[in-house]
Short mmCIF file of C-alpha atoms in Angstrom, two decimals:
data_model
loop_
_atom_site.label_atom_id
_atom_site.label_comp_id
_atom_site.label_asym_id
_atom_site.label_seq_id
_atom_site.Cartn_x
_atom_site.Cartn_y
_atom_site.Cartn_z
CA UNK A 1225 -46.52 111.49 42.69
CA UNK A 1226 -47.82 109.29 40.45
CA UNK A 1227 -44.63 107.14 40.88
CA UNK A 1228 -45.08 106.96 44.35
CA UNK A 1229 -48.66 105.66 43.44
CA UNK A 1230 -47.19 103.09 41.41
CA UNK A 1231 -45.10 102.20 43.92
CA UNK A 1232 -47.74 101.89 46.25
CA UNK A 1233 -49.88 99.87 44.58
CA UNK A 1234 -47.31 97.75 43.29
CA UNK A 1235 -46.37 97.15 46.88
CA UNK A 1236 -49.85 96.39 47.87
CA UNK A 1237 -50.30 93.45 45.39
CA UNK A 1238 -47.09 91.79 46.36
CA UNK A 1239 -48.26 92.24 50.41
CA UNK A 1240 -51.51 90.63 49.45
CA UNK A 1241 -49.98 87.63 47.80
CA UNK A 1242 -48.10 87.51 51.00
CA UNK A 1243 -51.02 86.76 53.07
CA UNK A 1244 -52.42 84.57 51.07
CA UNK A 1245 -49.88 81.73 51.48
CA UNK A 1246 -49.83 82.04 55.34
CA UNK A 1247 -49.97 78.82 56.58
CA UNK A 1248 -51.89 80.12 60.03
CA UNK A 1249 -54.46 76.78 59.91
CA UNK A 1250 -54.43 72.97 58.89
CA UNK A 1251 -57.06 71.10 58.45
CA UNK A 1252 -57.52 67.16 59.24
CA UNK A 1253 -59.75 64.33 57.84
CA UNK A 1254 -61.70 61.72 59.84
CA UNK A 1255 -63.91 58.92 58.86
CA UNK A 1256 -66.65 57.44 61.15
CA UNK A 1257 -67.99 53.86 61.09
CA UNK A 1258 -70.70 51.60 63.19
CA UNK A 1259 -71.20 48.02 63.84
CA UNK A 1260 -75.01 46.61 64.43
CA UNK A 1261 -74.62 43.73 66.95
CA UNK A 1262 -77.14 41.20 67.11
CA UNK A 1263 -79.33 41.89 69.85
CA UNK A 1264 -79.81 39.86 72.78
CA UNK A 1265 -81.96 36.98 73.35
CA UNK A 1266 -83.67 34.95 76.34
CA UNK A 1267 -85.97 32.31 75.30
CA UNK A 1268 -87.59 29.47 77.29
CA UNK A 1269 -87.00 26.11 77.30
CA UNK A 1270 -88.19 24.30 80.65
CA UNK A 1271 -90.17 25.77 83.11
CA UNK A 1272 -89.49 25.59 87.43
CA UNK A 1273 -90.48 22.30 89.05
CA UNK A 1274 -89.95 22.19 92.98
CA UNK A 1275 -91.46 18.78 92.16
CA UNK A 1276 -93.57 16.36 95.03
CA UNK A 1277 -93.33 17.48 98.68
CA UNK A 1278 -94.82 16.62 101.37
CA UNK A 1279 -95.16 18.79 104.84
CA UNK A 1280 -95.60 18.54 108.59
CA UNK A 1281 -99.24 19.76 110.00
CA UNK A 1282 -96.94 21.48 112.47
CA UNK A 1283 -94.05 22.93 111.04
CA UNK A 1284 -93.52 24.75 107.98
CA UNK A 1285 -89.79 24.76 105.99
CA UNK A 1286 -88.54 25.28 102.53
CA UNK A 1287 -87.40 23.90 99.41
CA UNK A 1288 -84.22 24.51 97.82
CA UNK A 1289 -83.95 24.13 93.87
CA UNK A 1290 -80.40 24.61 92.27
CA UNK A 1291 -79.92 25.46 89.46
CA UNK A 1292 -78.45 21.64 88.25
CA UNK A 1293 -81.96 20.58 89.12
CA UNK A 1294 -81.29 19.47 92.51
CA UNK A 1295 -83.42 20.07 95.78
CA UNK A 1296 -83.30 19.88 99.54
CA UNK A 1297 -85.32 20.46 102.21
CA UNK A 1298 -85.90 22.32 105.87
CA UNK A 1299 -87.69 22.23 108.50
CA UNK A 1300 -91.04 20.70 108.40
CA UNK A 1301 -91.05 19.61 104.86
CA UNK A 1302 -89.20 16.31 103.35
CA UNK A 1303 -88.80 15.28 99.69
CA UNK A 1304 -91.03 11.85 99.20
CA UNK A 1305 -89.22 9.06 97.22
CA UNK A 1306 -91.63 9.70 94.28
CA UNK A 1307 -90.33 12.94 93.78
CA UNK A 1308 -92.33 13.99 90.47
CA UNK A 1309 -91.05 16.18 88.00
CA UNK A 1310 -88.17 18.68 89.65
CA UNK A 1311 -86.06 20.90 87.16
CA UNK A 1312 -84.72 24.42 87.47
CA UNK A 1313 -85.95 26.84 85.08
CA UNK A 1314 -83.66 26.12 81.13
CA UNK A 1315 -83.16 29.43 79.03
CA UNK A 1316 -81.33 29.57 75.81
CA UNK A 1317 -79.70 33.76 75.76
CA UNK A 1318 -78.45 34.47 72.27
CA UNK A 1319 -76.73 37.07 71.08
CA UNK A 1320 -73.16 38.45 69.63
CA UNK A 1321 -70.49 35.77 70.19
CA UNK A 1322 -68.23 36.56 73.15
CA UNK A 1323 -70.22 39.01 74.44
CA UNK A 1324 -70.85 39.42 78.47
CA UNK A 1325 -74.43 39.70 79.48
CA UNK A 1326 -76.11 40.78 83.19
CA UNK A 1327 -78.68 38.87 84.94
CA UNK A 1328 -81.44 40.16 86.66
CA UNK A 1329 -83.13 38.04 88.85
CA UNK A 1330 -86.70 38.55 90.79
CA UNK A 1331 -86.77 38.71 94.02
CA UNK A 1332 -89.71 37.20 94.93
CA UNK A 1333 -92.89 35.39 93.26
CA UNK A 1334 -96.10 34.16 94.64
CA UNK A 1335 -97.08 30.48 93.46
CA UNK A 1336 -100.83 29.64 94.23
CA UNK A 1337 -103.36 26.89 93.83
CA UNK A 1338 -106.08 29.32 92.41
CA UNK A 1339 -108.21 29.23 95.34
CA UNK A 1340 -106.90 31.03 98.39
CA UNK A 1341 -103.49 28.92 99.35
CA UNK A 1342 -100.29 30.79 98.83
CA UNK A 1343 -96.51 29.54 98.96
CA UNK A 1344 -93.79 31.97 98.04
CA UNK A 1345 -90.73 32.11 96.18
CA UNK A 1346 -87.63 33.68 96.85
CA UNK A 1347 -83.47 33.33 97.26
CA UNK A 1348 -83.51 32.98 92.89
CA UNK A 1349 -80.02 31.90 91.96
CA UNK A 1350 -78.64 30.97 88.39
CA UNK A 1351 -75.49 29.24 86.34
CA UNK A 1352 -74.01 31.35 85.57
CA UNK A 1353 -74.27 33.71 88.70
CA UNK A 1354 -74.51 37.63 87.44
CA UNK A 1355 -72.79 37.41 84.27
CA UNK A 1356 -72.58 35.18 81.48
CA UNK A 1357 -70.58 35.40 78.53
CA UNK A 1358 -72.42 34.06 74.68
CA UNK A 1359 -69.64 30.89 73.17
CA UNK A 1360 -68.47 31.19 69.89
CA UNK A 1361 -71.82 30.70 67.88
CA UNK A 1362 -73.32 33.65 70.33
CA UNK A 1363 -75.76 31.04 73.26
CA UNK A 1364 -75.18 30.14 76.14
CA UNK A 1365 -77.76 27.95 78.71
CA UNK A 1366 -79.04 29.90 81.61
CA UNK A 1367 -80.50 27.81 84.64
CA UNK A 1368 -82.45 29.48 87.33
CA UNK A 1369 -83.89 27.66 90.80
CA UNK A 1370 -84.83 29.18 93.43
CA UNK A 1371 -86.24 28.44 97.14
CA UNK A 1372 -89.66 28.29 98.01
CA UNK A 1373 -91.18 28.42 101.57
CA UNK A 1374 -93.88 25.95 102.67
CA UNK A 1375 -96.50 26.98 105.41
CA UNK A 1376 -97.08 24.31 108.10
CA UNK A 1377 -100.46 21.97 107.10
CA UNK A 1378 -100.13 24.09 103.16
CA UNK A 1379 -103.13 22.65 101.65
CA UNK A 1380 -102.35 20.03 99.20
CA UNK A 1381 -103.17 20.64 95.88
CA UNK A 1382 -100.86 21.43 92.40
CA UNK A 1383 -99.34 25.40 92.86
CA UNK A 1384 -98.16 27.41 90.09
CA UNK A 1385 -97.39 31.34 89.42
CA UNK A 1386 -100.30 33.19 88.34
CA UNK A 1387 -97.50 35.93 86.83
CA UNK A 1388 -94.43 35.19 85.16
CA UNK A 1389 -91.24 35.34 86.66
CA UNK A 1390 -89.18 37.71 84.99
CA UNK A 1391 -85.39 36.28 84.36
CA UNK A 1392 -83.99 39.28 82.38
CA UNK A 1393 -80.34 40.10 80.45
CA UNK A 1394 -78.85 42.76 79.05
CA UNK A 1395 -75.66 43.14 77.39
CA UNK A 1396 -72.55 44.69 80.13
#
């Protein structure tokens, strides 16, 4: 008997070695890594100028500002020869180089003349149109005009926005 108990124990051992060396699982390695981007950008550099217009006491219309800084007019309203100062609105977006941004333009604004005349804004279009993509050194110019609609008789006087006009990006 006790040579059976040898036997069994002796058995045993070897049967745990055995299991020991199964090779039932694996294991794998991975390392993990980030990149900080520089963040985006928008920064002013001229502000919106429809410019010197002149309107009918009868007829309203509108004026037209591209984004190259060029107008035209409807309806009741014409552009006088003196024309004043007209540019579209001038941002500088910086950011990562290469990198695609969206636009988000308002959709309306309200410009007054601090007393109780109105004239709105709306129609906002930019260069580029949606998206934009930063050059090489990470800018890129951003225009913005927009149209803006003139009552019949509007009282004359010098109109501006009494709240900013939000032009905002994000990268895509």
């Amino acid at each position: 008997m006790k040579n059976i108990a040898k036997v069994l124990v002796a058995a045993s051992m070897i049967l745990g070695c055995s299991v020991n060396n199964s090779f039932a699982q694996a294991t794998a390695t991975a390392s993990a890594s980030a990149t900080i981007i520089t963040p985006i950008t928008i920064a002013l550099v001229t502000n919106m100028n429809f410019g010197n217009i002149a309107v009918s006491p009868s007829s309203g219309g509108t004026v037209v500002l591209a984004p190259a800084s060029t107008r035209s007019a409807t309806g009741g309203v014409t552009l006088p020869a003196t024309q004043g100062t007209v540019a579209a609105a001038n941002f500088t977006v910086s950011g990562t180089a290469a990198y695609t941004y969206a636009i988000t333009l308002p959709s309306t604004a309200t410009l007054s003349d601090g007393s109780s005349h109105t004239m709105s804004m709306g129609s906002f279009t930019s260069t580029p149109s949606a998206t934009g993509t930063l050059s090489g050194s990470g800018t890129q110019t951003l225009t913005v005009g927009a149209t803006l609609t003139v009552s019949a008789a509007q009282a004359p006087n010098a109109y501006t926005n009494s709240t900013a006009v939000p032009i905002t990006v994000n990268y895509n």
